[in-house]
Amino acid sequence: MKYRLLGRTGVLVSEICLGAMTFGGAEGPLYRMLGSLGQDQVDRIVGTALDAGVNFVDTADVYSAGESEIMLGQALKGRRDEVVLATKLAARVGPGVNEIGLSRLHTARALEDSLRRLGTDHIDLYQLHNVDPLTPIEETLGALNDAVRQGKIRYIGCSNLAAWQVVKALGVSALRDLAGFASVQAYYSLVGRDLEHELLPMIEEYELGLMVWAPLAGGFLSGKFDRAGASDPASRHAQQGYPDFPPIDRTHAYDVIDVLKTVAARHEVSVARVALAWVLARPAVTTVIVGVRRPEQLADNLAAADLSLTEEDLARLDEVSRIPAPYPAWVQRNSILGRAAPQPVR
């Protein structure tokens, strides 16, 4: 396993981060489809990942209504100090009107609940799972800063925020001497490259860690899908009436899969392994989060860290997956390219 710095924290995390969204959920339709793993299966997957050198694990309080955190905490017993443990808050976790969001009230309660479920006295990376339009970011950052000073949180991060929202939060933290975001967790894949336009330049500018969720586009780039259909009818992308999450332009995506299959065949590896290796080769990426149901899936995903794609491989994948630059990026690009040295007047 290889390790990369998480932003400017000085903390080294594995290039492969184990995601816990598949843990638990036997009673709920969404999480039952995503995984519904029992404790014995979770113990096996977590143990295998840690034995392979994975030291980064990510979950959220909303996953399987808290069951994911409980199972993860159980699986980490005796090995807690081997991992950088990350979880998230913001989503609704109960019927009460305040059991959601990023208010100081809910933030304090959500943190204590996550600590209890995970069976630990601190969380290494506590992340905002989304925006809360009702709560000023100053209040949220103040509550998180208090928890950092109390030793209940080591670092804070965010997920699914726009670039301007991250920069605003960083400014507030700097102005008020509060703990600032160390990382951003964002969707990025060969069929979802939107973050390259605003988020990625911002992440590089402020030297933040980048944790990539859904690097296989929710399993669409697992090798189970092509123009002929799905080889796994049970996959959520194959279910009638079930929306793609994340959204996928299938016409464009099948072109990407065609090239992925060619590259995978050349290296004699899986399509999924190539898709993960491409993300790991992108600028500013710290780690890719993988969620698995079976040990063989985990083994294949872990091997992506050791797959070196050639310049030709990367160029072909980059070209077939490229999306048009949005405004004002295309205007700014043309302006910069037009700054050629002026020709002397004759």
Short mmCIF file of C-alpha atoms in Angstrom, two decimals:
data_model
loop_
_atom_site.label_atom_id
_atom_site.label_comp_id
_atom_site.label_asym_id
_atom_site.label_seq_id
_atom_site.Cartn_x
_atom_site.Cartn_y
_atom_site.Cartn_z
CA MET A 1 0.00 0.00 0.00
CA LYS A 2 1.11 3.54 -0.77
CA TYR A 3 0.34 6.58 1.35
CA ARG A 4 -0.24 10.25 0.64
CA LEU A 5 -0.44 13.36 2.80
CA LEU A 6 -3.93 14.44 3.80
CA GLY A 7 -3.73 18.08 2.82
CA ARG A 8 -1.45 20.05 5.11
CA THR A 9 -2.13 17.96 8.22
CA GLY A 10 1.11 15.97 8.09
CA VAL A 11 -1.02 12.82 8.38
CA LEU A 12 -0.36 10.02 5.90
CA VAL A 13 -3.36 8.06 4.65
CA SER A 14 -3.59 5.06 2.35
CA GLU A 15 -4.39 5.65 -1.32
CA ILE A 16 -7.32 3.28 -0.87
CA CYS A 17 -9.83 4.32 1.78
CA LEU A 18 -12.38 1.76 2.95
CA GLY A 19 -15.93 3.09 2.74
CA ALA A 20 -18.53 1.72 5.14
CA MET A 21 -21.74 2.48 3.26
CA THR A 22 -22.27 -1.25 2.62
CA PHE A 23 -22.20 -2.07 6.35
CA GLY A 24 -25.60 -2.97 7.79
CA GLY A 25 -28.92 -1.85 6.38
CA ALA A 26 -30.77 -5.15 6.22
CA GLU A 27 -34.02 -3.40 7.24
CA GLY A 28 -33.92 -0.46 4.81
CA PRO A 29 -34.52 -0.77 1.04
CA LEU A 30 -31.73 1.61 -0.03
CA TYR A 31 -28.98 0.21 2.17
CA ARG A 32 -30.21 -3.34 1.66
CA MET A 33 -29.54 -2.83 -2.04
CA LEU A 34 -26.16 -1.17 -1.36
CA GLY A 35 -24.81 -3.91 0.86
CA SER A 36 -26.67 -5.10 3.97
CA LEU A 37 -23.49 -6.75 5.30
CA GLY A 38 -23.66 -8.49 8.65
CA GLN A 39 -21.11 -8.12 11.45
CA ASP A 40 -19.12 -11.23 10.52
CA GLN A 41 -18.75 -9.97 6.93
CA VAL A 42 -17.81 -6.48 8.14
CA ASP A 43 -15.19 -7.91 10.51
CA ARG A 44 -13.66 -9.90 7.65
CA ILE A 45 -13.56 -6.97 5.21
CA VAL A 46 -12.19 -4.49 7.75
CA GLY A 47 -9.58 -6.96 8.97
CA THR A 48 -8.47 -7.79 5.43
CA ALA A 49 -8.20 -4.11 4.52
CA LEU A 50 -6.14 -3.24 7.59
CA ASP A 51 -3.88 -6.25 7.06
CA ALA A 52 -3.27 -5.01 3.49
CA GLY A 53 -2.12 -1.62 4.77
CA VAL A 54 -5.32 0.42 4.55
CA ASN A 55 -5.26 2.95 7.38
CA PHE A 56 -8.16 5.19 6.32
CA VAL A 57 -11.83 4.31 6.89
CA ASP A 58 -14.83 6.52 6.12
CA THR A 59 -18.45 6.29 7.24
CA ALA A 60 -21.36 8.61 8.15
CA ASP A 61 -24.00 8.82 10.83
CA VAL A 62 -26.76 8.43 8.23
CA TYR A 63 -25.46 5.17 6.71
CA SER A 64 -27.91 2.40 7.59
CA ALA A 65 -29.42 4.70 10.24
CA GLY A 66 -26.27 4.55 12.36
CA GLU A 67 -25.75 0.81 12.01
CA SER A 68 -22.67 1.35 9.83
CA GLU A 69 -20.91 3.24 12.62
CA ILE A 70 -21.83 0.59 15.17
CA MET A 71 -20.53 -2.26 13.03
CA LEU A 72 -17.38 -0.37 12.10
CA GLY A 73 -16.65 0.41 15.74
CA GLN A 74 -17.07 -3.26 16.61
CA ALA A 75 -14.77 -4.34 13.76
CA LEU A 76 -12.08 -1.89 14.89
CA LYS A 77 -11.95 -3.13 18.48
CA GLY A 78 -8.32 -3.68 19.38
CA ARG A 79 -7.14 -1.95 16.19
CA ARG A 80 -8.58 1.56 16.58
CA ASP A 81 -5.16 3.21 16.71
CA GLU A 82 -4.21 1.69 13.34
CA VAL A 83 -6.68 3.83 11.41
CA VAL A 84 -7.52 7.40 10.57
CA LEU A 85 -11.25 7.23 11.30
CA ALA A 86 -13.59 9.55 9.41
CA THR A 87 -17.32 10.09 9.68
CA LYS A 88 -19.84 12.74 8.64
CA LEU A 89 -22.87 14.68 9.84
CA ALA A 90 -25.68 16.86 8.42
CA ALA A 91 -28.25 14.39 7.08
CA ARG A 92 -31.50 13.64 8.90
CA VAL A 93 -30.96 11.01 11.58
CA GLY A 94 -34.35 11.06 13.33
CA PRO A 95 -37.91 12.41 13.22
CA GLY A 96 -37.26 15.45 15.40
CA VAL A 97 -37.24 18.88 13.74
CA ASN A 98 -33.65 19.47 14.90
CA GLU A 99 -32.27 16.01 14.09
CA ILE A 100 -30.72 17.33 10.91
CA GLY A 101 -28.39 20.06 9.73
CA LEU A 102 -25.34 21.84 11.07
CA SER A 103 -26.60 23.93 13.98
CA ARG A 104 -24.52 23.96 17.14
CA LEU A 105 -27.31 22.00 18.82
CA HIS A 106 -27.36 19.19 16.25
CA THR A 107 -23.60 19.20 15.70
CA ALA A 108 -22.94 18.57 19.40
CA ARG A 109 -25.56 15.82 19.59
CA ALA A 110 -24.48 14.17 16.33
CA LEU A 111 -20.84 14.10 17.44
CA GLU A 112 -21.65 12.48 20.79
CA ASP A 113 -23.88 9.91 19.07
CA SER A 114 -21.16 9.03 16.53
CA LEU A 115 -18.55 8.68 19.27
CA ARG A 116 -20.86 6.34 21.17
CA ARG A 117 -21.71 4.22 18.14
CA LEU A 118 -18.09 3.99 17.00
CA GLY A 119 -16.92 3.12 20.51
CA THR A 120 -14.15 5.71 20.52
CA ASP A 121 -13.27 8.90 22.39
CA HIS A 122 -12.29 10.86 19.29
CA ILE A 123 -12.89 11.09 15.55
CA ASP A 124 -9.85 11.78 13.39
CA LEU A 125 -11.70 13.51 10.55
CA TYR A 126 -15.21 14.90 11.13
CA GLN A 127 -16.84 16.09 7.91
CA LEU A 128 -19.85 18.16 6.93
CA HIS A 129 -21.83 15.81 4.68
CA ASN A 130 -23.66 18.62 2.90
CA VAL A 131 -24.65 22.26 3.19
CA ASP A 132 -27.20 23.59 5.67
CA PRO A 133 -28.80 26.72 4.20
CA LEU A 134 -30.46 27.55 7.53
CA THR A 135 -27.31 27.70 9.65
CA PRO A 136 -24.55 30.32 9.27
CA ILE A 137 -21.22 28.63 8.60
CA GLU A 138 -19.77 30.67 11.51
CA GLU A 139 -21.98 28.75 13.95
CA THR A 140 -21.03 25.36 12.54
CA LEU A 141 -17.31 26.10 12.49
CA GLY A 142 -17.49 27.46 16.03
CA ALA A 143 -19.11 24.26 17.29
CA LEU A 144 -16.55 22.10 15.48
CA ASN A 145 -13.69 24.22 16.80
CA ASP A 146 -14.92 23.70 20.37
CA ALA A 147 -14.89 19.93 19.79
CA VAL A 148 -11.36 20.11 18.37
CA ARG A 149 -10.19 21.96 21.49
CA GLN A 150 -11.93 19.37 23.67
CA GLY A 151 -9.99 16.60 21.90
CA LYS A 152 -13.09 14.94 20.46
CA ILE A 153 -12.08 15.77 16.87
CA ARG A 154 -8.60 15.89 15.36
CA TYR A 155 -9.40 17.52 11.98
CA ILE A 156 -12.48 18.75 10.14
CA GLY A 157 -13.44 18.40 6.49
CA CYS A 158 -16.39 18.77 4.17
CA SER A 159 -18.20 16.87 1.46
CA ASN A 160 -20.45 17.92 -1.42
CA LEU A 161 -19.82 21.65 -1.03
CA ALA A 162 -19.29 24.01 -3.93
CA ALA A 163 -15.87 25.60 -4.31
CA TRP A 164 -17.11 29.04 -3.22
CA GLN A 165 -18.67 27.54 -0.08
CA VAL A 166 -15.39 25.85 0.86
CA VAL A 167 -13.43 29.06 0.29
CA LYS A 168 -15.93 31.08 2.34
CA ALA A 169 -15.56 28.60 5.22
CA LEU A 170 -11.77 28.74 4.99
CA GLY A 171 -11.96 32.54 5.15
CA VAL A 172 -14.20 32.46 8.22
CA SER A 173 -11.84 30.01 9.94
CA ALA A 174 -8.83 32.21 9.18
CA LEU A 175 -10.58 35.39 10.29
CA ARG A 176 -11.82 33.95 13.58
CA ASP A 177 -8.86 31.67 14.35
CA LEU A 178 -10.99 28.53 14.11
CA ALA A 179 -10.05 25.07 12.90
CA GLY A 180 -10.29 25.02 9.10
CA PHE A 181 -11.14 22.31 6.61
CA ALA A 182 -8.27 19.91 6.02
CA SER A 183 -9.98 17.98 3.25
CA VAL A 184 -12.78 17.82 0.71
CA GLN A 185 -14.70 14.67 -0.11
CA ALA A 186 -16.17 14.83 -3.60
CA TYR A 187 -17.52 12.73 -6.44
CA TYR A 188 -15.00 12.08 -9.22
CA SER A 189 -14.87 9.37 -11.86
CA LEU A 190 -14.20 8.80 -15.53
CA VAL A 191 -17.88 9.53 -16.19
CA GLY A 192 -18.11 12.40 -13.71
CA ARG A 193 -15.36 14.98 -14.09
CA ASP A 194 -17.30 18.13 -13.11
CA LEU A 195 -15.10 18.89 -10.09
CA GLU A 196 -12.17 19.64 -12.42
CA HIS A 197 -13.70 23.00 -13.33
CA GLU A 198 -13.97 24.67 -9.90
CA LEU A 199 -13.29 22.30 -7.01
CA LEU A 200 -10.02 20.79 -8.19
CA PRO A 201 -8.24 24.12 -8.83
CA MET A 202 -9.46 25.34 -5.43
CA ILE A 203 -8.24 22.17 -3.70
CA GLU A 204 -4.81 22.57 -5.28
CA GLU A 205 -4.65 26.29 -4.45
CA TYR A 206 -5.44 25.75 -0.75
CA GLU A 207 -3.55 22.44 -0.48
CA LEU A 208 -6.53 20.46 0.80
CA GLY A 209 -6.79 16.71 0.83
CA LEU A 210 -9.13 15.22 -1.79
CA MET A 211 -11.09 12.11 -0.87
CA VAL A 212 -12.91 10.74 -3.89
CA TRP A 213 -16.27 9.06 -3.39
CA ALA A 214 -17.89 6.85 -6.05
CA PRO A 215 -14.72 6.52 -8.17
CA LEU A 216 -16.55 3.71 -10.00
CA ALA A 217 -19.66 5.88 -10.44
CA GLY A 218 -21.64 3.79 -7.99
CA GLY A 219 -20.55 0.55 -9.64
CA PHE A 220 -21.29 1.59 -13.21
CA LEU A 221 -17.57 1.30 -14.04
CA SER A 222 -17.20 -2.05 -12.29
CA GLY A 223 -17.14 -3.97 -15.57
CA LYS A 224 -20.72 -5.19 -15.19
CA PHE A 225 -22.17 -2.71 -17.69
CA ASP A 226 -21.78 -2.11 -21.40
CA ARG A 227 -23.95 -1.35 -24.42
CA ALA A 228 -25.41 -4.87 -24.26
CA GLY A 229 -26.79 -4.24 -20.77
CA ALA A 230 -25.95 -5.34 -17.25
CA SER A 231 -24.24 -8.64 -16.46
CA ASP A 232 -25.56 -8.30 -12.89
CA PRO A 233 -29.37 -7.82 -12.95
CA ALA A 234 -29.34 -7.19 -9.18
CA SER A 235 -27.21 -4.06 -9.55
CA ARG A 236 -29.03 -0.85 -8.70
CA HIS A 237 -28.06 0.63 -12.08
CA ALA A 238 -30.00 -2.22 -13.70
CA GLN A 239 -33.18 -1.63 -11.69
CA GLN A 240 -36.12 -0.16 -13.57
CA GLY A 241 -37.27 3.14 -12.10
CA TYR A 242 -34.17 3.50 -9.91
CA PRO A 243 -32.33 6.74 -10.77
CA ASP A 244 -28.62 6.69 -11.44
CA PHE A 245 -26.71 7.94 -8.42
CA PRO A 246 -24.45 9.62 -9.25
CA PRO A 247 -26.10 10.82 -12.49
CA ILE A 248 -24.65 9.22 -15.62
CA ASP A 249 -24.86 10.16 -19.28
CA ARG A 250 -24.99 6.59 -20.52
CA THR A 251 -24.34 7.43 -24.16
CA HIS A 252 -21.07 9.10 -23.17
CA ALA A 253 -20.36 6.49 -20.49
CA TYR A 254 -20.45 3.55 -22.89
CA ASP A 255 -17.73 5.20 -24.99
CA VAL A 256 -15.64 5.42 -21.83
CA ILE A 257 -16.31 1.77 -20.98
CA ASP A 258 -15.20 0.71 -24.47
CA VAL A 259 -11.78 2.28 -23.89
CA LEU A 260 -11.64 0.99 -20.31
CA LYS A 261 -12.11 -2.55 -21.58
CA THR A 262 -9.33 -2.13 -24.12
CA VAL A 263 -6.89 -0.82 -21.50
CA ALA A 264 -7.93 -3.49 -19.00
CA ALA A 265 -7.36 -6.25 -21.56
CA ARG A 266 -3.87 -4.89 -22.35
CA HIS A 267 -2.91 -5.03 -18.66
CA GLU A 268 -4.88 -8.24 -18.04
CA VAL A 269 -6.76 -6.67 -15.12
CA SER A 270 -10.36 -5.76 -14.36
CA VAL A 271 -12.16 -2.72 -15.72
CA ALA A 272 -12.74 -1.54 -12.16
CA ARG A 273 -9.02 -1.64 -11.39
CA VAL A 274 -8.22 0.57 -14.38
CA ALA A 275 -10.98 3.05 -13.50
CA LEU A 276 -9.61 3.38 -9.96
CA ALA A 277 -6.02 3.69 -11.17
CA TRP A 278 -7.04 6.55 -13.49
CA VAL A 279 -8.53 8.50 -10.57
CA LEU A 280 -5.43 7.88 -8.44
CA ALA A 281 -3.29 9.27 -11.26
CA ARG A 282 -5.20 12.58 -11.35
CA PRO A 283 -3.73 15.76 -9.82
CA ALA A 284 -4.46 16.51 -6.15
CA VAL A 285 -6.21 13.19 -5.43
CA THR A 286 -5.29 11.90 -1.97
CA THR A 287 -7.36 8.73 -1.74
CA VAL A 288 -10.24 6.88 -3.38
CA ILE A 289 -13.04 5.51 -1.22
CA VAL A 290 -14.12 1.99 -2.13
CA GLY A 291 -17.23 0.28 -0.84
CA VAL A 292 -17.33 -3.49 -1.22
CA ARG A 293 -19.57 -6.43 -0.40
CA ARG A 294 -17.16 -9.29 -0.96
CA PRO A 295 -13.49 -9.93 -0.09
CA GLU A 296 -12.63 -10.55 -3.76
CA GLN A 297 -13.95 -7.07 -4.64
CA LEU A 298 -11.76 -5.59 -1.95
CA ALA A 299 -8.70 -7.46 -3.20
CA ASP A 300 -9.22 -6.20 -6.73
CA ASN A 301 -9.79 -2.61 -5.57
CA LEU A 302 -6.67 -2.69 -3.38
CA ALA A 303 -4.62 -3.81 -6.38
CA ALA A 304 -5.49 -0.58 -8.18
CA ALA A 305 -2.89 1.20 -6.05
CA ASP A 306 -0.19 -0.91 -7.71
CA LEU A 307 -1.40 -0.52 -11.29
CA SER A 308 0.70 1.92 -13.30
CA LEU A 309 -1.12 3.07 -16.41
CA THR A 310 1.02 4.14 -19.37
CA GLU A 311 0.99 7.65 -20.79
CA GLU A 312 -0.94 6.26 -23.75
CA ASP A 313 -3.52 4.66 -21.44
CA LEU A 314 -4.02 7.89 -19.53
CA ALA A 315 -4.24 9.97 -22.71
CA ARG A 316 -6.88 7.69 -24.26
CA LEU A 317 -8.97 7.62 -21.10
CA ASP A 318 -8.62 11.35 -20.62
CA GLU A 319 -9.73 12.06 -24.18
CA VAL A 320 -12.77 9.78 -24.23
CA SER A 321 -14.00 10.98 -20.82
CA ARG A 322 -13.42 14.71 -21.30
CA ILE A 323 -16.45 16.97 -20.95
CA PRO A 324 -16.90 20.49 -22.31
CA ALA A 325 -15.67 23.30 -20.09
CA PRO A 326 -18.54 25.38 -18.65
CA TYR A 327 -18.74 29.16 -18.71
CA PRO A 328 -16.67 31.14 -17.77
CA ALA A 329 -13.88 28.53 -18.00
CA TRP A 330 -13.93 28.40 -21.80
CA VAL A 331 -13.73 32.21 -22.04
CA GLN A 332 -10.85 32.39 -19.57
CA ARG A 333 -8.99 29.60 -21.30
CA ASN A 334 -9.21 31.35 -24.67
CA SER A 335 -8.05 34.59 -23.08
CA ILE A 336 -4.98 32.92 -21.58
CA LEU A 337 -4.15 31.05 -24.75
CA GLY A 338 -4.40 34.31 -26.66
CA ARG A 339 -1.55 35.90 -24.69
CA ALA A 340 1.09 34.98 -27.18
CA ALA A 341 4.09 37.24 -27.52
CA PRO A 342 3.21 40.12 -29.88
CA GLN A 343 4.87 40.12 -33.26
CA PRO A 344 7.19 43.05 -33.96
CA VAL A 345 5.83 45.76 -36.26
CA ARG A 346 7.69 45.85 -39.58
#
